[in-house]
mmCIF file with all atom_site columns, C-alpha atoms in Angstrom:
data_model
loop_
_atom_site.group_PDB
_atom_site.id
_atom_site.type_symbol
_atom_site.label_atom_id
_atom_site.label_alt_id
_atom_site.label_comp_id
_atom_site.label_asym_id
_atom_site.label_entity_id
_atom_site.label_seq_id
_atom_site.pdbx_PDB_ins_code
_atom_site.Cartn_x
_atom_site.Cartn_y
_atom_site.Cartn_z
_atom_site.occupancy
_atom_site.B_iso_or_equiv
_atom_site.pdbx_formal_charge
_atom_site.auth_seq_id
_atom_site.auth_comp_id
_atom_site.auth_asym_id
_atom_site.auth_atom_id
_atom_site.pdbx_PDB_model_num
ATOM 1   C CA . HIS A 1 1   ? 126.569 37.648 63.723  1.00 77.00 ? 1   HIS A CA 1
ATOM 2   C CA . ARG A 1 2   ? 122.225 38.568 62.274  1.00 85.00 ? 2   ARG A CA 1
ATOM 3   C CA . SER A 1 3   ? 120.637 38.868 65.643  1.00 85.00 ? 3   SER A CA 1
ATOM 4   C CA . LEU A 1 4   ? 118.914 42.257 65.935  1.00 84.00 ? 4   LEU A CA 1
ATOM 5   C CA . PRO A 1 5   ? 120.224 44.326 68.690  1.00 85.00 ? 5   PRO A CA 1
ATOM 6   C CA . TRP A 1 6   ? 117.596 43.562 72.452  1.00 78.00 ? 6   TRP A CA 1
ATOM 7   C CA . ASP A 1 7   ? 116.036 46.614 73.536  1.00 80.00 ? 7   ASP A CA 1
ATOM 8   C CA . ASP A 1 8   ? 115.210 45.811 76.997  1.00 75.00 ? 8   ASP A CA 1
ATOM 9   C CA . SER A 1 9   ? 112.739 48.086 77.871  1.00 73.00 ? 9   SER A CA 1
ATOM 10  C CA . PHE A 1 10  ? 109.941 47.032 75.407  1.00 74.00 ? 10  PHE A CA 1
ATOM 11  C CA . GLU A 1 11  ? 107.001 46.443 76.778  1.00 75.00 ? 11  GLU A CA 1
ATOM 12  C CA . THR A 1 12  ? 104.492 44.910 75.811  1.00 75.00 ? 12  THR A CA 1
ATOM 13  C CA . GLU A 1 13  ? 101.381 45.147 78.797  1.00 79.00 ? 13  GLU A CA 1
ATOM 14  C CA . ALA A 1 14  ? 99.071  47.636 78.568  1.00 78.00 ? 14  ALA A CA 1
ATOM 15  C CA . ASP A 1 15  ? 98.893  50.753 81.795  1.00 81.00 ? 15  ASP A CA 1
ATOM 16  C CA . ASP A 1 16  ? 95.368  49.379 82.570  1.00 87.00 ? 16  ASP A CA 1
ATOM 17  C CA . GLY A 1 17  ? 96.233  46.801 84.382  1.00 91.00 ? 17  GLY A CA 1
ATOM 18  C CA . VAL A 1 18  ? 97.984  46.030 87.907  1.00 94.00 ? 18  VAL A CA 1
ATOM 19  C CA . ARG A 1 19  ? 101.453 44.844 87.926  1.00 96.00 ? 19  ARG A CA 1
ATOM 20  C CA . ALA A 1 20  ? 102.295 44.626 91.385  1.00 96.00 ? 20  ALA A CA 1
ATOM 21  C CA . VAL A 1 21  ? 105.385 43.357 93.493  1.00 97.00 ? 21  VAL A CA 1
ATOM 22  C CA . PHE A 1 22  ? 105.441 41.864 96.975  1.00 95.00 ? 22  PHE A CA 1
ATOM 23  C CA . TYR A 1 23  ? 108.611 41.126 98.789  1.00 95.00 ? 23  TYR A CA 1
ATOM 24  C CA . GLY A 1 24  ? 108.059 38.572 101.937 1.00 91.00 ? 24  GLY A CA 1
ATOM 25  C CA . LEU A 1 25  ? 110.169 36.379 103.936 1.00 88.00 ? 25  LEU A CA 1
ATOM 26  C CA . GLY A 1 26  ? 109.601 32.742 103.994 1.00 85.00 ? 26  GLY A CA 1
ATOM 27  C CA . SER A 1 27  ? 106.917 31.148 106.487 1.00 79.00 ? 27  SER A CA 1
ATOM 28  C CA . ASP A 1 28  ? 105.850 34.701 106.990 1.00 82.00 ? 28  ASP A CA 1
ATOM 29  C CA . GLY A 1 29  ? 102.466 34.562 104.314 1.00 82.00 ? 29  GLY A CA 1
ATOM 30  C CA . THR A 1 30  ? 103.305 36.658 102.562 1.00 87.00 ? 30  THR A CA 1
ATOM 31  C CA . VAL A 1 31  ? 103.015 33.613 99.358  1.00 88.00 ? 31  VAL A CA 1
ATOM 32  C CA . GLY A 1 32  ? 100.003 32.179 101.100 1.00 87.00 ? 32  GLY A CA 1
ATOM 33  C CA . ALA A 1 33  ? 98.509  35.606 101.197 1.00 89.00 ? 33  ALA A CA 1
ATOM 34  C CA . ASN A 1 34  ? 99.376  36.647 97.774  1.00 93.00 ? 34  ASN A CA 1
ATOM 35  C CA . LYS A 1 35  ? 97.793  33.537 96.529  1.00 93.00 ? 35  LYS A CA 1
ATOM 36  C CA . ASN A 1 36  ? 94.763  34.275 97.988  1.00 92.00 ? 36  ASN A CA 1
ATOM 37  C CA . SER A 1 37  ? 94.789  37.801 96.774  1.00 93.00 ? 37  SER A CA 1
ATOM 38  C CA . VAL A 1 38  ? 94.707  35.802 93.099  1.00 95.00 ? 38  VAL A CA 1
ATOM 39  C CA . LYS A 1 39  ? 92.431  33.389 93.827  1.00 95.00 ? 39  LYS A CA 1
ATOM 40  C CA . ILE A 1 40  ? 89.729  35.968 95.372  1.00 94.00 ? 40  ILE A CA 1
ATOM 41  C CA . VAL A 1 41  ? 90.184  38.520 92.831  1.00 95.00 ? 41  VAL A CA 1
ATOM 42  C CA . GLY A 1 42  ? 90.261  35.850 90.014  1.00 95.00 ? 42  GLY A CA 1
ATOM 43  C CA . GLU A 1 43  ? 86.980  35.087 90.978  1.00 96.00 ? 43  GLU A CA 1
ATOM 44  C CA . SER A 1 44  ? 85.897  37.438 92.155  1.00 96.00 ? 44  SER A CA 1
ATOM 45  C CA . THR A 1 45  ? 86.069  40.311 89.680  1.00 96.00 ? 45  THR A CA 1
ATOM 46  C CA . PRO A 1 46  ? 85.535  40.567 86.131  1.00 96.00 ? 46  PRO A CA 1
ATOM 47  C CA . LEU A 1 47  ? 89.833  41.100 86.114  1.00 96.00 ? 47  LEU A CA 1
ATOM 48  C CA . ALA A 1 48  ? 91.879  38.273 84.432  1.00 96.00 ? 48  ALA A CA 1
ATOM 49  C CA . ALA A 1 49  ? 94.211  37.347 88.129  1.00 96.00 ? 49  ALA A CA 1
ATOM 50  C CA . GLN A 1 50  ? 97.789  35.686 87.541  1.00 95.00 ? 50  GLN A CA 1
ATOM 51  C CA . GLY A 1 51  ? 100.184 34.970 90.097  1.00 96.00 ? 51  GLY A CA 1
ATOM 52  C CA . TYR A 1 52  ? 104.214 33.914 89.758  1.00 95.00 ? 52  TYR A CA 1
ATOM 53  C CA . PHE A 1 53  ? 105.623 33.413 92.720  1.00 94.00 ? 53  PHE A CA 1
ATOM 54  C CA . VAL A 1 54  ? 109.571 33.374 93.638  1.00 93.00 ? 54  VAL A CA 1
ATOM 55  C CA . TYR A 1 55  ? 111.135 31.140 96.902  1.00 86.00 ? 55  TYR A CA 1
ATOM 56  C CA . ASP A 1 56  ? 113.789 28.975 98.095  1.00 80.00 ? 56  ASP A CA 1
ATOM 57  C CA . SER A 1 57  ? 113.341 25.327 97.673  1.00 77.00 ? 57  SER A CA 1
ATOM 58  C CA . ARG A 1 58  ? 113.391 25.583 102.089 1.00 74.00 ? 58  ARG A CA 1
ATOM 59  C CA . LYS A 1 59  ? 111.215 28.637 101.965 1.00 67.00 ? 59  LYS A CA 1
ATOM 60  C CA . ALA A 1 60  ? 110.744 29.007 105.428 1.00 77.00 ? 60  ALA A CA 1
ATOM 61  C CA . GLY A 1 61  ? 114.071 32.572 106.259 1.00 79.00 ? 61  GLY A CA 1
ATOM 62  C CA . ALA A 1 62  ? 114.646 32.607 102.143 1.00 89.00 ? 62  ALA A CA 1
ATOM 63  C CA . VAL A 1 63  ? 113.407 36.182 100.532 1.00 92.00 ? 63  VAL A CA 1
ATOM 64  C CA . THR A 1 64  ? 110.094 35.191 98.348  1.00 92.00 ? 64  THR A CA 1
ATOM 65  C CA . VAL A 1 65  ? 108.868 37.277 95.440  1.00 95.00 ? 65  VAL A CA 1
ATOM 66  C CA . SER A 1 66  ? 105.830 37.173 94.740  1.00 95.00 ? 66  SER A CA 1
ATOM 67  C CA . HIS A 1 67  ? 104.708 38.545 90.806  1.00 96.00 ? 67  HIS A CA 1
ATOM 68  C CA . LEU A 1 68  ? 101.585 39.573 90.020  1.00 96.00 ? 68  LEU A CA 1
ATOM 69  C CA . ARG A 1 69  ? 99.159  41.136 87.714  1.00 96.00 ? 69  ARG A CA 1
ATOM 70  C CA . PHE A 1 70  ? 95.802  41.829 87.087  1.00 96.00 ? 70  PHE A CA 1
ATOM 71  C CA . SER A 1 71  ? 93.924  42.981 83.810  1.00 95.00 ? 71  SER A CA 1
ATOM 72  C CA . PRO A 1 72  ? 91.359  43.306 82.186  1.00 96.00 ? 72  PRO A CA 1
ATOM 73  C CA . ARG A 1 73  ? 92.065  41.771 79.425  1.00 94.00 ? 73  ARG A CA 1
ATOM 74  C CA . PRO A 1 74  ? 93.688  37.987 79.066  1.00 92.00 ? 74  PRO A CA 1
ATOM 75  C CA . ILE A 1 75  ? 97.032  37.688 80.584  1.00 91.00 ? 75  ILE A CA 1
ATOM 76  C CA . ARG A 1 76  ? 99.250  36.054 77.962  1.00 86.00 ? 76  ARG A CA 1
ATOM 77  C CA . SER A 1 77  ? 102.710 37.088 79.724  1.00 79.00 ? 77  SER A CA 1
ATOM 78  C CA . SER A 1 78  ? 104.308 34.257 80.738  1.00 82.00 ? 78  SER A CA 1
ATOM 79  C CA . TYR A 1 79  ? 107.352 36.337 82.318  1.00 85.00 ? 79  TYR A CA 1
ATOM 80  C CA . LEU A 1 80  ? 108.089 37.856 85.878  1.00 93.00 ? 80  LEU A CA 1
ATOM 81  C CA . VAL A 1 81  ? 106.651 41.509 86.439  1.00 94.00 ? 81  VAL A CA 1
ATOM 82  C CA . ARG A 1 82  ? 109.420 44.012 85.610  1.00 92.00 ? 82  ARG A CA 1
ATOM 83  C CA . ARG A 1 83  ? 107.809 47.256 85.719  1.00 94.00 ? 83  ARG A CA 1
ATOM 84  C CA . ALA A 1 84  ? 105.278 47.053 88.749  1.00 96.00 ? 84  ALA A CA 1
ATOM 85  C CA . SER A 1 85  ? 102.991 49.424 89.319  1.00 96.00 ? 85  SER A CA 1
ATOM 86  C CA . PHE A 1 86  ? 102.615 48.357 93.170  1.00 97.00 ? 86  PHE A CA 1
ATOM 87  C CA . VAL A 1 87  ? 105.107 47.282 95.129  1.00 98.00 ? 87  VAL A CA 1
ATOM 88  C CA . ALA A 1 88  ? 105.226 46.086 98.639  1.00 96.00 ? 88  ALA A CA 1
ATOM 89  C CA . CYS A 1 89  ? 107.782 44.911 101.223 1.00 95.00 ? 89  CYS A CA 1
ATOM 90  C CA . HIS A 1 90  ? 106.414 42.982 103.973 1.00 91.00 ? 90  HIS A CA 1
ATOM 91  C CA . GLN A 1 91  ? 110.231 42.825 106.015 1.00 92.00 ? 91  GLN A CA 1
ATOM 92  C CA . PHE A 1 92  ? 111.869 46.659 106.911 1.00 95.00 ? 92  PHE A CA 1
ATOM 93  C CA . HIS A 1 93  ? 115.262 44.896 107.240 1.00 95.00 ? 93  HIS A CA 1
ATOM 94  C CA . PHE A 1 94  ? 114.975 44.559 103.444 1.00 96.00 ? 94  PHE A CA 1
ATOM 95  C CA . LEU A 1 95  ? 115.119 47.535 102.318 1.00 97.00 ? 95  LEU A CA 1
ATOM 96  C CA . GLU A 1 96  ? 119.503 47.804 104.023 1.00 96.00 ? 96  GLU A CA 1
ATOM 97  C CA . ARG A 1 97  ? 120.268 44.521 101.985 1.00 94.00 ? 97  ARG A CA 1
ATOM 98  C CA . MET A 1 98  ? 118.274 44.164 98.670  1.00 95.00 ? 98  MET A CA 1
ATOM 99  C CA . ASP A 1 99  ? 117.193 47.095 96.506  1.00 97.00 ? 99  ASP A CA 1
ATOM 100 C CA . VAL A 1 100 ? 113.151 46.594 96.284  1.00 97.00 ? 100 VAL A CA 1
ATOM 101 C CA . LEU A 1 101 ? 112.147 49.475 93.957  1.00 98.00 ? 101 LEU A CA 1
ATOM 102 C CA . GLU A 1 102 ? 114.435 47.992 91.154  1.00 97.00 ? 102 GLU A CA 1
ATOM 103 C CA . LEU A 1 103 ? 110.752 47.063 89.765  1.00 97.00 ? 103 LEU A CA 1
ATOM 104 C CA . ALA A 1 104 ? 109.380 50.050 90.170  1.00 97.00 ? 104 ALA A CA 1
ATOM 105 C CA . ALA A 1 105 ? 107.753 51.691 87.389  1.00 96.00 ? 105 ALA A CA 1
ATOM 106 C CA . PRO A 1 106 ? 107.666 56.324 87.818  1.00 96.00 ? 106 PRO A CA 1
ATOM 107 C CA . GLY A 1 107 ? 104.969 56.243 90.420  1.00 97.00 ? 107 GLY A CA 1
ATOM 108 C CA . ALA A 1 108 ? 104.069 53.690 90.850  1.00 97.00 ? 108 ALA A CA 1
ATOM 109 C CA . ILE A 1 109 ? 102.833 52.709 94.723  1.00 97.00 ? 109 ILE A CA 1
ATOM 110 C CA . PHE A 1 110 ? 105.759 51.368 97.532  1.00 98.00 ? 110 PHE A CA 1
ATOM 111 C CA . LEU A 1 111 ? 103.393 49.764 100.453 1.00 96.00 ? 111 LEU A CA 1
ATOM 112 C CA . LEU A 1 112 ? 106.351 49.101 103.366 1.00 96.00 ? 112 LEU A CA 1
ATOM 113 C CA . ASN A 1 113 ? 105.725 47.513 106.502 1.00 93.00 ? 113 ASN A CA 1
ATOM 114 C CA . SER A 1 114 ? 107.221 49.292 109.581 1.00 94.00 ? 114 SER A CA 1
ATOM 115 C CA . PRO A 1 115 ? 106.954 48.995 112.968 1.00 93.00 ? 115 PRO A CA 1
ATOM 116 C CA . TYR A 1 116 ? 108.205 52.949 112.634 1.00 94.00 ? 116 TYR A CA 1
ATOM 117 C CA . GLY A 1 117 ? 105.244 55.833 112.985 1.00 89.00 ? 117 GLY A CA 1
ATOM 118 C CA . PRO A 1 118 ? 103.900 58.376 110.533 1.00 88.00 ? 118 PRO A CA 1
ATOM 119 C CA . ASP A 1 119 ? 106.579 60.556 112.272 1.00 91.00 ? 119 ASP A CA 1
ATOM 120 C CA . ASP A 1 120 ? 109.593 58.451 112.295 1.00 95.00 ? 120 ASP A CA 1
ATOM 121 C CA . VAL A 1 121 ? 109.624 56.524 109.314 1.00 97.00 ? 121 VAL A CA 1
ATOM 122 C CA . TRP A 1 122 ? 111.395 58.478 106.301 1.00 97.00 ? 122 TRP A CA 1
ATOM 123 C CA . GLU A 1 123 ? 114.293 59.303 108.827 1.00 97.00 ? 123 GLU A CA 1
ATOM 124 C CA . ARG A 1 124 ? 114.858 55.364 109.448 1.00 97.00 ? 124 ARG A CA 1
ATOM 125 C CA . LEU A 1 125 ? 114.459 54.971 105.442 1.00 98.00 ? 125 LEU A CA 1
ATOM 126 C CA . PRO A 1 126 ? 118.388 53.768 103.449 1.00 97.00 ? 126 PRO A CA 1
ATOM 127 C CA . ARG A 1 127 ? 118.784 57.159 101.829 1.00 97.00 ? 127 ARG A CA 1
ATOM 128 C CA . GLU A 1 128 ? 119.411 55.085 98.835  1.00 97.00 ? 128 GLU A CA 1
ATOM 129 C CA . VAL A 1 129 ? 115.491 54.422 99.276  1.00 98.00 ? 129 VAL A CA 1
ATOM 130 C CA . GLN A 1 130 ? 114.347 58.519 99.801  1.00 98.00 ? 130 GLN A CA 1
ATOM 131 C CA . ARG A 1 131 ? 116.091 59.469 96.202  1.00 98.00 ? 131 ARG A CA 1
ATOM 132 C CA . ALA A 1 132 ? 114.252 56.073 94.358  1.00 98.00 ? 132 ALA A CA 1
ATOM 133 C CA . ILE A 1 133 ? 111.200 57.132 95.938  1.00 98.00 ? 133 ILE A CA 1
ATOM 134 C CA . LEU A 1 134 ? 111.449 61.131 95.177  1.00 98.00 ? 134 LEU A CA 1
ATOM 135 C CA . GLU A 1 135 ? 113.357 60.716 91.817  1.00 98.00 ? 135 GLU A CA 1
ATOM 136 C CA . ARG A 1 136 ? 110.594 57.786 90.736  1.00 98.00 ? 136 ARG A CA 1
ATOM 137 C CA . GLU A 1 137 ? 107.621 59.970 92.833  1.00 98.00 ? 137 GLU A CA 1
ATOM 138 C CA . LEU A 1 138 ? 106.646 57.137 94.056  1.00 98.00 ? 138 LEU A CA 1
ATOM 139 C CA . ARG A 1 139 ? 103.636 57.208 95.988  1.00 98.00 ? 139 ARG A CA 1
ATOM 140 C CA . PHE A 1 140 ? 104.696 56.178 99.727  1.00 97.00 ? 140 PHE A CA 1
ATOM 141 C CA . PHE A 1 141 ? 102.829 54.596 102.154 1.00 95.00 ? 141 PHE A CA 1
ATOM 142 C CA . ALA A 1 142 ? 103.376 52.745 105.940 1.00 94.00 ? 142 ALA A CA 1
ATOM 143 C CA . ILE A 1 143 ? 101.644 50.799 107.166 1.00 90.00 ? 143 ILE A CA 1
ATOM 144 C CA . ASP A 1 144 ? 102.820 49.058 110.874 1.00 88.00 ? 144 ASP A CA 1
ATOM 145 C CA . ALA A 1 145 ? 100.778 45.436 111.010 1.00 82.00 ? 145 ALA A CA 1
ATOM 146 C CA . ARG A 1 146 ? 101.996 43.672 112.857 1.00 81.00 ? 146 ARG A CA 1
ATOM 147 C CA . GLY A 1 147 ? 100.212 46.614 115.747 1.00 81.00 ? 147 GLY A CA 1
ATOM 148 C CA . VAL A 1 148 ? 97.022  46.324 113.017 1.00 80.00 ? 148 VAL A CA 1
ATOM 149 C CA . ALA A 1 149 ? 96.373  42.702 113.452 1.00 74.00 ? 149 ALA A CA 1
ATOM 150 C CA . GLU A 1 150 ? 96.813  43.146 117.573 1.00 77.00 ? 150 GLU A CA 1
ATOM 151 C CA . ALA A 1 151 ? 94.761  46.130 117.578 1.00 79.00 ? 151 ALA A CA 1
ATOM 152 C CA . ALA A 1 152 ? 92.302  44.269 115.215 1.00 77.00 ? 152 ALA A CA 1
ATOM 153 C CA . GLY A 1 153 ? 92.084  41.532 117.015 1.00 70.00 ? 153 GLY A CA 1
ATOM 154 C CA . PRO A 1 154 ? 93.197  37.863 118.257 1.00 55.00 ? 154 PRO A CA 1
ATOM 155 C CA . GLY A 1 155 ? 96.238  36.117 117.042 1.00 58.00 ? 155 GLY A CA 1
ATOM 156 C CA . GLY A 1 156 ? 97.699  38.992 115.739 1.00 56.00 ? 156 GLY A CA 1
ATOM 157 C CA . ARG A 1 157 ? 97.604  37.764 111.806 1.00 62.00 ? 157 ARG A CA 1
ATOM 158 C CA . ILE A 1 158 ? 99.486  40.407 109.901 1.00 71.00 ? 158 ILE A CA 1
ATOM 159 C CA . ASN A 1 159 ? 98.559  38.846 106.771 1.00 75.00 ? 159 ASN A CA 1
ATOM 160 C CA . THR A 1 160 ? 95.455  39.879 107.134 1.00 73.00 ? 160 THR A CA 1
ATOM 161 C CA . ALA A 1 161 ? 96.141  43.610 107.509 1.00 74.00 ? 161 ALA A CA 1
ATOM 162 C CA . ARG A 1 162 ? 98.955  43.024 104.157 1.00 78.00 ? 162 ARG A CA 1
ATOM 163 C CA . GLN A 1 163 ? 97.213  41.934 102.240 1.00 81.00 ? 163 GLN A CA 1
ATOM 164 C CA . ALA A 1 164 ? 93.556  45.027 102.685 1.00 79.00 ? 164 ALA A CA 1
ATOM 165 C CA . GLY A 1 165 ? 96.058  47.515 102.487 1.00 80.00 ? 165 GLY A CA 1
ATOM 166 C CA . PHE A 1 166 ? 96.749  45.999 98.859  1.00 85.00 ? 166 PHE A CA 1
ATOM 167 C CA . PHE A 1 167 ? 93.353  46.272 98.075  1.00 86.00 ? 167 PHE A CA 1
#
């Protein structure tokens, strides 16, 4: 009985960095695109960059979660993002299966890959997601990455559209 109480809400990270979490599906290119983003930012800007990637050993078809950090100072965090300033969900059906906004900090950006347009997307969101967006005052953006990729060029490479949405 000599342990100190643990405060799980205690944060040591400064607010001037970016803490991002991306939910994807194995083989949808989310992890590869995020590894590229870490490399681009780390090599092409003065920011420090870090990425942790969580995925099943089967990878294909399983949920992937990418945890990215960018900071003007060295990053000394050796743990997953717990309070994200940016959350992306690359699979619309995840909204019914998991709490993708669990790690979203108040005022964070939420980017959703959605097959629904701006007039329909809000009504298609589960009520719990709508409530979380409103309660946390999230900045909500939706992109039809497939539609953008198909309109922009050959092959329908949706990762390029999703990565551009992040940047």
